[in-house]
Coordinates of C-alpha atoms and ligand atoms in Angstrom, one line a residue:
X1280 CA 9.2 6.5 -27.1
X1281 CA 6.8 4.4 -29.6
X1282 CA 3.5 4.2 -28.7
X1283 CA 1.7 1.1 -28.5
X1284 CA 0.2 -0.6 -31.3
X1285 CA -3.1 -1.7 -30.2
X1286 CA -5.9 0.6 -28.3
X1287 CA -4.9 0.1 -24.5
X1288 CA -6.9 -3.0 -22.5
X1289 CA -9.9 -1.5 -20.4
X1290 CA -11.4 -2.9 -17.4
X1291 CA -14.9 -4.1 -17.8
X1292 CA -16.7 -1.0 -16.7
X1293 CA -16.6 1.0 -13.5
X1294 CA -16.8 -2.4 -11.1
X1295 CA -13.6 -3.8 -12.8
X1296 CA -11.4 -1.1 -11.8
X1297 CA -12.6 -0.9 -8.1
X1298 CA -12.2 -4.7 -7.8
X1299 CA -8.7 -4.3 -9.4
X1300 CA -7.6 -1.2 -6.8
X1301 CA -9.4 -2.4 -4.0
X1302 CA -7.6 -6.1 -4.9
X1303 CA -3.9 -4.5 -4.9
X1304 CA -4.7 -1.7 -2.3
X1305 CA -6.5 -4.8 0.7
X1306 CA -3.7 -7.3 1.1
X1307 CA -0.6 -8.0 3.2
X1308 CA -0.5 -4.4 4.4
X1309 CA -4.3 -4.8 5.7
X1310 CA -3.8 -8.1 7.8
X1311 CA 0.0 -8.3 8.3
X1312 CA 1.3 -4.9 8.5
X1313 CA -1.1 -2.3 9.8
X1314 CA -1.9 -4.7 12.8
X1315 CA 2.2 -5.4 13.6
X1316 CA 3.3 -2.1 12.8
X1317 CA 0.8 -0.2 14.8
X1318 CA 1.5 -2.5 17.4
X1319 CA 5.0 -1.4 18.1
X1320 CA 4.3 2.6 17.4
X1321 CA 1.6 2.0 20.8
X1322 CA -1.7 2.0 18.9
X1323 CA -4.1 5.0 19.2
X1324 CA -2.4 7.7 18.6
X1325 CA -0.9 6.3 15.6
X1326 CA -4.2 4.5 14.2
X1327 CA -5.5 8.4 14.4
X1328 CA -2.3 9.7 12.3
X1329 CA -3.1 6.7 9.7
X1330 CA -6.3 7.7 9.6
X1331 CA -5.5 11.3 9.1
X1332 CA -3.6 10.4 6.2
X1333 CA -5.3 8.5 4.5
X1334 CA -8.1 11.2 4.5
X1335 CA -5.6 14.1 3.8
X1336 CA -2.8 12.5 1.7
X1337 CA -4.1 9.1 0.4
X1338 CA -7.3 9.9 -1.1
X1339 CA -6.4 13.5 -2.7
X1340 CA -3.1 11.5 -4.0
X1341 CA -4.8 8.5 -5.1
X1342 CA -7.7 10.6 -7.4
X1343 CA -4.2 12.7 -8.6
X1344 CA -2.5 9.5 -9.5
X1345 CA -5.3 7.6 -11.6
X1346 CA -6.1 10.7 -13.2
X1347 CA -2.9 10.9 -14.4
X1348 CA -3.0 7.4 -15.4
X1349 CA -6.0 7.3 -17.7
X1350 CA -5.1 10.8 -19.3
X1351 CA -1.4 9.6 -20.2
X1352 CA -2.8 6.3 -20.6
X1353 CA 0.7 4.2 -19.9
X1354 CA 2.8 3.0 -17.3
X1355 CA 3.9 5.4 -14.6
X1356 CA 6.6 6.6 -17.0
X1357 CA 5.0 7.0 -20.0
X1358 CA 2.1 8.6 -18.6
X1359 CA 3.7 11.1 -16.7
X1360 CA 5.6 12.1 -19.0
X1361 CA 2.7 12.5 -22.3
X1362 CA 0.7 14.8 -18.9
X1363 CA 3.6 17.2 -18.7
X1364 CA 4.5 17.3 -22.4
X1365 CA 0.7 18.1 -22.8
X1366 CA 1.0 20.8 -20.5
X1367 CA 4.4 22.0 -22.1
X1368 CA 6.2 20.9 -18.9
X1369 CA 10.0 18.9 -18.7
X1370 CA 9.9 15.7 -19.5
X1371 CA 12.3 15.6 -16.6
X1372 CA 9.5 15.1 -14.4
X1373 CA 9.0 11.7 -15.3
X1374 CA 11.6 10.9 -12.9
X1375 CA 8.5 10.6 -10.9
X1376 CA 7.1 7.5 -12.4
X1377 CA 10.5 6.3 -12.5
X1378 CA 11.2 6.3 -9.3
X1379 CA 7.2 4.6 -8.6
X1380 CA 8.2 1.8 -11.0
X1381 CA 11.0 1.3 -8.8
X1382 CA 9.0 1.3 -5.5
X1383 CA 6.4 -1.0 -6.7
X1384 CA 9.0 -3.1 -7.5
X1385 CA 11.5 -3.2 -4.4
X1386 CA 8.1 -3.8 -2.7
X1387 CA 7.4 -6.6 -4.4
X1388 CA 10.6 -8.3 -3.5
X1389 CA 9.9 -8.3 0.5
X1390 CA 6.3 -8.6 -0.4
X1391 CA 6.7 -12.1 -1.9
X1392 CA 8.7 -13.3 1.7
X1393 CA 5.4 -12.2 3.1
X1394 CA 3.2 -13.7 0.7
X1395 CA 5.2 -16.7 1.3
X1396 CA 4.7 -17.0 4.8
X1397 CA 1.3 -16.8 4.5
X1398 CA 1.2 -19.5 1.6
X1399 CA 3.1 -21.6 4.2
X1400 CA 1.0 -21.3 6.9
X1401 CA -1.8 -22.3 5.0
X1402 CA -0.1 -25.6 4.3
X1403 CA 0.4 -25.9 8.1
X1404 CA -3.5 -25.2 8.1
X1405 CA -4.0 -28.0 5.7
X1406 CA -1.6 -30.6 7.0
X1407 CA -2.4 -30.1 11.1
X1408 CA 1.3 -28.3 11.2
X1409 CA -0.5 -25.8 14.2
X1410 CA -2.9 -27.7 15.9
X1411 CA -2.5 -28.2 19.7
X1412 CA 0.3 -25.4 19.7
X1413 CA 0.6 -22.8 22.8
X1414 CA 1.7 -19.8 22.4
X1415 CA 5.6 -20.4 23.1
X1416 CA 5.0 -22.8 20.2
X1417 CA 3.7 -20.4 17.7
X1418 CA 6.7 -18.5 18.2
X1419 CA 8.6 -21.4 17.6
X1420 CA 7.0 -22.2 14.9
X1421 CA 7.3 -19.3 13.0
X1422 CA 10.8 -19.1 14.0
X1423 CA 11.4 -22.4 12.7
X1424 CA 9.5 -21.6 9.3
X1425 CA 12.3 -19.0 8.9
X1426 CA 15.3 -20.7 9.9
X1427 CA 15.7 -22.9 7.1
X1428 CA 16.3 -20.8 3.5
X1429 CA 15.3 -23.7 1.8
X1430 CA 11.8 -24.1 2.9
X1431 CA 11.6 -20.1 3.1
X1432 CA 12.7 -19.7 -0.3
X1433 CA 10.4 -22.8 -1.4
X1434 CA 7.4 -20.7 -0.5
X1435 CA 8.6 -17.5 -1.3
X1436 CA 9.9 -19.0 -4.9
X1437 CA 6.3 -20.0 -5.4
X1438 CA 4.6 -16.9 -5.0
X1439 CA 7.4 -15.4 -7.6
X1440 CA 6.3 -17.9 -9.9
X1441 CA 2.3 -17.9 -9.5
X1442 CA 2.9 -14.0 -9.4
X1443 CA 4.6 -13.9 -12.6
X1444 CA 1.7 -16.6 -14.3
X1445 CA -1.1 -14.4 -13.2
X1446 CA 0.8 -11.3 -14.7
X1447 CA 1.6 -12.9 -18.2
X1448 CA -1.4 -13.4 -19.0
X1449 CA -3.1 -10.1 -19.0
X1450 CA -4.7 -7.3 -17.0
X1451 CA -8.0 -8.9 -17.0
X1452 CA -8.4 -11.9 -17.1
X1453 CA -8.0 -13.7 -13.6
X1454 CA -7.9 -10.5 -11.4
X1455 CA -11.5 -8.9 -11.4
X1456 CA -12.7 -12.7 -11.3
X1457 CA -10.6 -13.5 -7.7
X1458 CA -11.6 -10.3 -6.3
X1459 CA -15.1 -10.6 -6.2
X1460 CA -15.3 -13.2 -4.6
X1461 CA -12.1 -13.3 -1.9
X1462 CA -13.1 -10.1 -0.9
X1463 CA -16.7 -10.6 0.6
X1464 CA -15.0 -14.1 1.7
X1465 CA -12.0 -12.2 3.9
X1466 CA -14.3 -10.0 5.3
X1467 CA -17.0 -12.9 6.5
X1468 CA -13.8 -14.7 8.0
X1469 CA -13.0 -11.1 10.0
X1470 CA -15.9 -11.1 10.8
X1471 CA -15.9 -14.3 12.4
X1472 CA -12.7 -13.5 14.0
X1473 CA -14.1 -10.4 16.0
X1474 CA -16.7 -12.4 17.0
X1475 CA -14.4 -15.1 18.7
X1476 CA -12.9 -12.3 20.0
X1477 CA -15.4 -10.5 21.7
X1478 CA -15.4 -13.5 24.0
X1479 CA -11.8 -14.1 24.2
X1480 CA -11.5 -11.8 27.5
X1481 CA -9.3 -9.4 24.8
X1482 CA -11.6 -7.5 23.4
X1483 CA -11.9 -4.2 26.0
X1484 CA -8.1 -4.4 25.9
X1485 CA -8.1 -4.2 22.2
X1486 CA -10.6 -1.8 21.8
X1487 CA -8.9 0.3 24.6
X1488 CA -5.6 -0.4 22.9
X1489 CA -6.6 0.7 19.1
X1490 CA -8.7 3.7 19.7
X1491 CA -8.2 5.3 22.9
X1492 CA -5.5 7.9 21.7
X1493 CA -2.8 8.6 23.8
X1494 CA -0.6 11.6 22.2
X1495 CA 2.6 10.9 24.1
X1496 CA 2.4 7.2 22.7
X1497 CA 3.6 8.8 19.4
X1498 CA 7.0 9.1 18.1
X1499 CA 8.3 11.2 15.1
X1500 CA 9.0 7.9 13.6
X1501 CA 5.5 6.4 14.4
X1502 CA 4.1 9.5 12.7
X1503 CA 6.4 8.2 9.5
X1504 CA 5.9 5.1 9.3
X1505 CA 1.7 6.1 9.8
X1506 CA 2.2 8.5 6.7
X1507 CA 4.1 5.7 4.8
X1508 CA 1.5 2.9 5.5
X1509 CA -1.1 5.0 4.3
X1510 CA 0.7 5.1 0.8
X1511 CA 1.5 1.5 1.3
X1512 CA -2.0 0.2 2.3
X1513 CA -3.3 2.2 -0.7
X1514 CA -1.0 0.7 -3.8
X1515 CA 0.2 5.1 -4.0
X1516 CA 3.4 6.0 -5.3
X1517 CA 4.3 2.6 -6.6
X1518 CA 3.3 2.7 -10.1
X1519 CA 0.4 0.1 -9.2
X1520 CA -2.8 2.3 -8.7
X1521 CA -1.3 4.5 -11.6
X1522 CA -1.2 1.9 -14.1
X1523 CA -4.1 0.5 -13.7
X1524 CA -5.8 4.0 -13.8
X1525 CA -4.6 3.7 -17.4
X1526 CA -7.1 1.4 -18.2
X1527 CA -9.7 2.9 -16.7
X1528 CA -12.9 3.6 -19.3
X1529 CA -12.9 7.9 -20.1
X1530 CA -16.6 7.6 -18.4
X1531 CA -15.5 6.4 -15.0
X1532 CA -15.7 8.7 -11.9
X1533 CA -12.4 9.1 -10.4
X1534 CA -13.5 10.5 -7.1
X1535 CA -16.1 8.0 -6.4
X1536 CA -14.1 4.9 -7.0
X1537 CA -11.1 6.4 -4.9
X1538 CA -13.7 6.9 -2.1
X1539 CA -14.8 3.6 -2.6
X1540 CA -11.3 1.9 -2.4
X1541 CA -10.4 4.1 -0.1
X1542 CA -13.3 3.3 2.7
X1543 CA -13.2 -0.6 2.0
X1544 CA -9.2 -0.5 2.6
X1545 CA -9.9 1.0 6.0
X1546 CA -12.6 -1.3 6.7
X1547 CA -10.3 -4.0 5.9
X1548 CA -7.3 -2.5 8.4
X1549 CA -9.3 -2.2 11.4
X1550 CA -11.3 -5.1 11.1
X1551 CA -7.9 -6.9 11.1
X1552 CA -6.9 -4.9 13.8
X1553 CA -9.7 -6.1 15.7
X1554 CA -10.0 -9.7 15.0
X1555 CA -5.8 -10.2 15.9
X1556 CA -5.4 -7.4 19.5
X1557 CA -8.1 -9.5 21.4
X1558 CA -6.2 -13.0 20.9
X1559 CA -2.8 -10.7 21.8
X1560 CA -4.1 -9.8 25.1
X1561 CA -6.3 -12.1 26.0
X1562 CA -3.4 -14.6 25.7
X1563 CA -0.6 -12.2 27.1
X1564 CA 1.0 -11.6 24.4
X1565 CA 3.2 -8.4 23.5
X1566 CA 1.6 -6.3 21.0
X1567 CA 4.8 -5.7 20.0
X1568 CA 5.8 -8.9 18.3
X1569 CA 6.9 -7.7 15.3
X1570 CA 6.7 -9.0 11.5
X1571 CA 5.0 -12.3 13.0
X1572 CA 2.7 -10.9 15.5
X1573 CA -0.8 -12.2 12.7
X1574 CA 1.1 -15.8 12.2
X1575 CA 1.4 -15.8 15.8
X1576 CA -2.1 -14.7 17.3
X1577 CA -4.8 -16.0 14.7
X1578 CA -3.2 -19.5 14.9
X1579 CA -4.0 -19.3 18.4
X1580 CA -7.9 -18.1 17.7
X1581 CA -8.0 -21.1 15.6
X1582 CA -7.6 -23.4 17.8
X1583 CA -9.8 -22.5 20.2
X1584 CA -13.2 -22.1 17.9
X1585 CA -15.4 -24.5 16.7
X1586 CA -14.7 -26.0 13.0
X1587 CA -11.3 -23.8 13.7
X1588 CA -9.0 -26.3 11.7
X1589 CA -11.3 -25.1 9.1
X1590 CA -11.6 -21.6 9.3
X1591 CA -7.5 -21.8 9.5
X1592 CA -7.4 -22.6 6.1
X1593 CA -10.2 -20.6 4.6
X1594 CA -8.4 -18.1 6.3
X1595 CA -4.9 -18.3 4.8
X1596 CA -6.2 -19.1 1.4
X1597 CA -8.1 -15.5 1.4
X1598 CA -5.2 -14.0 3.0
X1599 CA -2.9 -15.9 0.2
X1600 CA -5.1 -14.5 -2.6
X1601 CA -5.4 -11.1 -1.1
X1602 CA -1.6 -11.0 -1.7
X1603 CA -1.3 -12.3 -4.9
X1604 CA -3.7 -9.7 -6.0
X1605 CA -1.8 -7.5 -4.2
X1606 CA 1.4 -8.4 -6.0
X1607 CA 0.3 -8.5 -9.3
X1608 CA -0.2 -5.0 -9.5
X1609 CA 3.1 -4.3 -7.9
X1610 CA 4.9 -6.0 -11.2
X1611 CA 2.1 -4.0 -13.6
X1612 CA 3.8 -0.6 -13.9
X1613 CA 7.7 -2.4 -15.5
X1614 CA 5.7 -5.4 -17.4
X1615 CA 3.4 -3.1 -19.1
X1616 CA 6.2 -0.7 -19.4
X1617 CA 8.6 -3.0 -21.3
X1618 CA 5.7 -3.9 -23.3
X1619 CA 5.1 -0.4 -24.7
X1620 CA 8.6 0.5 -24.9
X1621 CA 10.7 -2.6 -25.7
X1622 CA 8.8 -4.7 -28.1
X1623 CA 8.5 -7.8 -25.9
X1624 CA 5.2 -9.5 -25.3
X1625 CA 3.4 -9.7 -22.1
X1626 CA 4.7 -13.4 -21.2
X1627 CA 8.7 -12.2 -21.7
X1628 CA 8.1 -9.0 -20.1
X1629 CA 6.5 -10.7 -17.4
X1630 CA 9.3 -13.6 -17.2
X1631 CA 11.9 -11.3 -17.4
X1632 CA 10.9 -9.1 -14.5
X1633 CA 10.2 -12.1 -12.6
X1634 CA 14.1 -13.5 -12.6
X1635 CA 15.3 -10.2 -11.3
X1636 CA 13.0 -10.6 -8.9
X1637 CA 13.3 -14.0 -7.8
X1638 CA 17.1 -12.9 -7.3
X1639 CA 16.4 -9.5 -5.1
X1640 CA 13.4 -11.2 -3.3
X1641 CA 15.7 -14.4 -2.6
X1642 CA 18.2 -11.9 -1.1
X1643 CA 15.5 -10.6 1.1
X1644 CA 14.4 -13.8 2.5
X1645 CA 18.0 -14.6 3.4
X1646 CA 17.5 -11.8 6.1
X1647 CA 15.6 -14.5 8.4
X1648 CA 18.2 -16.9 8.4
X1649 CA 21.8 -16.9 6.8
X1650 CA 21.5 -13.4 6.1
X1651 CA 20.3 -12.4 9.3
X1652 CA 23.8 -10.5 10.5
X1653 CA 23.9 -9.1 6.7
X1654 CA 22.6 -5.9 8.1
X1655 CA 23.6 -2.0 7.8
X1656 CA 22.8 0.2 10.1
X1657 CA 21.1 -1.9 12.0
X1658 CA 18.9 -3.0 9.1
X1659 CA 18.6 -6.1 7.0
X1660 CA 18.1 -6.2 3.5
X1661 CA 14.4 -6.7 4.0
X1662 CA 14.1 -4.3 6.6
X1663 CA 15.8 -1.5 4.1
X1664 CA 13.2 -2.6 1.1
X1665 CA 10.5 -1.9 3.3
X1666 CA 12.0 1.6 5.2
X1667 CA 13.4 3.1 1.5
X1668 CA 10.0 2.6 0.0
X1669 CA 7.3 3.3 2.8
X1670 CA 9.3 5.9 4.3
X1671 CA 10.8 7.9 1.7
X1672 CA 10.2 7.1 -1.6
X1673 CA 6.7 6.6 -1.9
X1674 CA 5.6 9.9 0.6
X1675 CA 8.1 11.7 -1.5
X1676 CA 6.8 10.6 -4.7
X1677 CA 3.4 11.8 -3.6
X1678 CA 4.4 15.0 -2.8
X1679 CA 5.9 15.1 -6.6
X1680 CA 2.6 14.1 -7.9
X1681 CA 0.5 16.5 -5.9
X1682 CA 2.9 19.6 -6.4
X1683 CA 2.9 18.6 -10.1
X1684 CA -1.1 18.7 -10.5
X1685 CA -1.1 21.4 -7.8
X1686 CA 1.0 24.3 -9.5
X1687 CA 2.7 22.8 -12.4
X1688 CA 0.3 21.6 -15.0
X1689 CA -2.6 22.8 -16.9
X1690 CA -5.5 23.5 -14.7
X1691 CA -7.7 22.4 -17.3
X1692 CA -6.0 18.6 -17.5
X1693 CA -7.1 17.6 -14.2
X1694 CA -10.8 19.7 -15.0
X1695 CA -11.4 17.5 -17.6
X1696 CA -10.1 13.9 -16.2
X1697 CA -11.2 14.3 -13.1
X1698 CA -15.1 15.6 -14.1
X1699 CA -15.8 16.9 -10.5
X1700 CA -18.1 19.9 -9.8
X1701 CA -16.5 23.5 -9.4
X1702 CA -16.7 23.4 -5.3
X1703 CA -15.9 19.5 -5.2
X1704 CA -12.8 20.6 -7.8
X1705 CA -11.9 23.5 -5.5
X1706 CA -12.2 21.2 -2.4
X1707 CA -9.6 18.9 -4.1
X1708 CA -7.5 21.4 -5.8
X1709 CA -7.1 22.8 -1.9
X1710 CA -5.9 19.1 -0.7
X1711 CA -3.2 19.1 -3.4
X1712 CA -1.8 22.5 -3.1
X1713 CA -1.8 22.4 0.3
X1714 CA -3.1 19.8 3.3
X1715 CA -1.4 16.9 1.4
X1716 CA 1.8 18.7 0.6
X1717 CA 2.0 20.5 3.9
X1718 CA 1.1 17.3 6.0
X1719 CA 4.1 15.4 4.4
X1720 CA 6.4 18.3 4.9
X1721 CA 5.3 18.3 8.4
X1722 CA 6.0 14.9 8.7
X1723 CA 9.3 14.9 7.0
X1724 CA 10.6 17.8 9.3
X1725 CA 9.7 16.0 12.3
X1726 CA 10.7 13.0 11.3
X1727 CA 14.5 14.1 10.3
X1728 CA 14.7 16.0 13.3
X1729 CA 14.5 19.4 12.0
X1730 CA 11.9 20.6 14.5
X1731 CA 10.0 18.5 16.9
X1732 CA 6.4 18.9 16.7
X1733 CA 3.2 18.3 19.5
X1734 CA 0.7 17.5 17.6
X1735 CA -1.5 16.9 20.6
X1736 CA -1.1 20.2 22.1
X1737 CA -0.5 22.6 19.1
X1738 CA -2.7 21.5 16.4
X1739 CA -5.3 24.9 16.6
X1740 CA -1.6 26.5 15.4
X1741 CA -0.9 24.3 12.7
X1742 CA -4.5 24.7 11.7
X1743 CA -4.0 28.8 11.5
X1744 CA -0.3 28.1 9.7
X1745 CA -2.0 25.7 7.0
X1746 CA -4.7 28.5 6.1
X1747 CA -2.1 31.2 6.3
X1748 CA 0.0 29.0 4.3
X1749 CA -2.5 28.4 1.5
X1750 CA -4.1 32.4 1.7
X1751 CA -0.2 33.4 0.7
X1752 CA 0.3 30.2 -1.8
X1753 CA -2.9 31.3 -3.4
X1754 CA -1.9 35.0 -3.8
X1755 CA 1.7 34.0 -4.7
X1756 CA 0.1 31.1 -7.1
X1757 CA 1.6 32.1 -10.5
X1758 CA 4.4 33.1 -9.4
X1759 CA 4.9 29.4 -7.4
X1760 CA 3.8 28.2 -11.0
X1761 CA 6.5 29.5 -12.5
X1762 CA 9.0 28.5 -10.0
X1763 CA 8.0 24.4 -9.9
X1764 CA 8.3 24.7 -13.7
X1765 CA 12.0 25.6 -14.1
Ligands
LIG3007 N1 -1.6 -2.1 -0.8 C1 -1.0 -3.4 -0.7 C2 -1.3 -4.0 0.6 O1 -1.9 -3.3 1.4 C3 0.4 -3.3 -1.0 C4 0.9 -2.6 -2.2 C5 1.8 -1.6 -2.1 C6 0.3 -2.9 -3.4 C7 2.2 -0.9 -3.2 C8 0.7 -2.3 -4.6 C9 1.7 -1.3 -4.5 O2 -1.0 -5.1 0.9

């Protein structure tokens, strides 16, 4: 391992790194995925899980992961590995960040697809491609967008490229700049988008449909893909949030700007929720559409507003640029890895990367048309990017993380990096020995099968398991210690 020459890059003060995190943790996931996905797992009862784990797993795993960032100060490797060393820990355990580097990039290379379509539909926008379209049409149209892999991979070629540009030139330069500005923007056009659809005839529907919470609506798997989206939606377990933790200024307070990132990425989610279920229902459509349920529905909303052809594109330019600074920090963890480790500069790092992943993110986008019976297990190559990474590896690289800083390392490390006061420190140190572990376990076990839980009915048990759970962890502590450190 050689260390790198030059001090690390910071961001410019405590606002630079929330407009980073909050940049890669509101994007595609916000607008595209939490509305589609919570669509087909029946909405309340899963928006509740989400919610749960964001509050139980995302934030305690999110403070765990920049602190480890900023006090190995390196990519996810790297910076794992200096926290255990520190701590006289195996090395081994950098597995951890290995397998984040991965996620963050296998999720880039369905990501891009995404971006693509949205970087497509803006050029609809633009060139009067939707206008006067019903909804059979916007199906068709999306359909159509897919079907041919040369326009597909056009789009999805582009965002690759403008991905890649942004990445090779630095950490700083043009993300804090975008953020600041496409942020408030995507929320005024939300906002705009509820308001249409409070008078669609939708909106009682949608509320009804998002927040009334219905426990038998909930599947084992709904519960897994709610635990994975809440890594997903936050940039956890993918190298992304880690990295740029490592440039975060010694002064900054970790808690607060989690709680920050963590509130406006909610925000973001529902508000997306609420501006696309209206225009579902109050045109009869099937909240279960699937991946193009958003390309389907706002179009729709579009149309039917004042200065609409206008808000269209405003609206896919944001969501285009929510991506891309979404995406950047997918790529950071491996660019600014081979850039400590392998001697290359920024630009080749970032080159390099992006030609493996023009190649896996091309085989992904074959999945909507040529490769569309390339499947295994019922799944197609984009379909397995997303399920590997949101359903296994990133929950399971956050349990690594918080049974790491839990039992494993040096109390004193995550005393000093994370600055909180004794009761907020016991608070957290609670989250990460026990609620977030525990609450993926939970997950895990019902999800494979193992035991079916009610949540709806039995959670006063769980409650009484969890504190017997973390009475006997807490009496059994060193011993535990020992144990996770081999
Ligand atoms: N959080 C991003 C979104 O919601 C996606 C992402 C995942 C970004 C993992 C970085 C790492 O769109």
């Amino acid at each position: 391992m050689t260390t790198p020459q030059q001090p690390r890059a910071q961001w410019l003060g405590r606002w630079g790194f929330v407009l980073a995190a909050t940049g890669s943790a509101v994007g595609l996931g916000n607008i595209w995925k939490f509305p589609y996905i919570t669509g087909e797992h029946g909405g309340g009862a899963f928006v509740l899980i989400y919610l749960a784990c964001i509050l139980a797993v995302g934030v305690p795993v999110m403070m765990t992961e920049i602190a480890f960032g900023r006090r190995g100060r390196g990519s996810p490797i790297d910076a794992v590995r200096r926290v255990v060393t520190e701590s006289g820990r195996s090395s081994l355990w950098s597995l951890l960040g290995w397998m984040a580097m991965l996620a963050g990039f296998m999720i880039l290379s369905f990501y891009v697809v995404v971006a693509g379509w949205s970087f497509a539909y803006l050029w609809k926008a633009v060139s009067g491609g939707l206008a006067g379209a019903s909804v059979d049409d916007m199906a068709a149209i999306f359909a159509a967008n897919n079907a041919n892999p040369l326009n597909l991979g056009f789009w999805s070629t582009l965002v690759t490229l403008a991905t890649m540009l942004i990445v090779g030139k630095g950490v700083q330069a043009g993300i804090e700049k975008s953020v600041r500005w496409m942020m408030p923007g995507l929320v005024v056009m939300l906002v705009i988008l509820i308001g249409y659809g409070m008078f669609s005839g939708g909106f009682i529907d949608a509320l009804r449909f998002l927040f009334v919470f219905d426990a038998g609506s909930l599947s084992s798997d709904g519960m897994l893909a709610a635990l994975g989206h809440a890594f997903f939606t936050l940039s956890l377990a993918s190298g992304a949030i880690l990295t740029y933790g490592s440039y975060l200024p010694a002064r900054a307070s970790i808690a607060r700007t989690t709680v920050t990132v963590a509130i406006a990425d909610t925000l973001v989610a529902l508000m997306a929720g609420l501006a696309i279920f209206p225009v579902i229902f109050a045109n009869g459509m099937s909240p279960e559409g699937g991946p193009g349920l958003l390309f389907m529905s706002l179009p729709l909303a579009f149309q039917a507003m004042p200065l609409g052809g206008l808000f269209a594109i405003l609206f896919f330019v944001m969501l285009s640029m929510a991506a891309l600074t979404s995406a950047i920090s997918m790529v950071e963890a491996t660019v600014s890895w081979l850039v400590d480790n392998k001697a290359v500069s920024r630009r080749t790092a970032a080159w390099g990367t992006g030609i493996v992943l023009w190649l896996v993110s091309t085989l992904a986008m074959l999945s909507f048309n040529v490769g569309a019976d390339w499947t295994l297990a019922g799944r197609h190559f984009f379909d397995w990017l997303d399920y590997l990474t949101s359903r296994w590896m990133m929950p399971l690289g956050g349990l690594g993380m918080v049974l790491l800083a839990g039992f494993v390392l040096n109390s004193a490390t995550f005393r000093d990096e994370l600055g909180l006061s004794p009761r907020w420190h016991a608070l957290w140190l609670f989250m990460v020995r026990y609620v977030s572990p525990l609450g993926i376990l939970v997950i895990f076990v019902d999800a494979l099968g193992i035991a079916r839980i009610e949540f709806g009915a039995h959670w006063p048990w769980l409650a009484a398991v969890l504190v017997a759970i973390s009475v006997i962890g807490e009496l059994a502590s060193p011993r535990l210690r020992r144990t996770l450190a081999g």
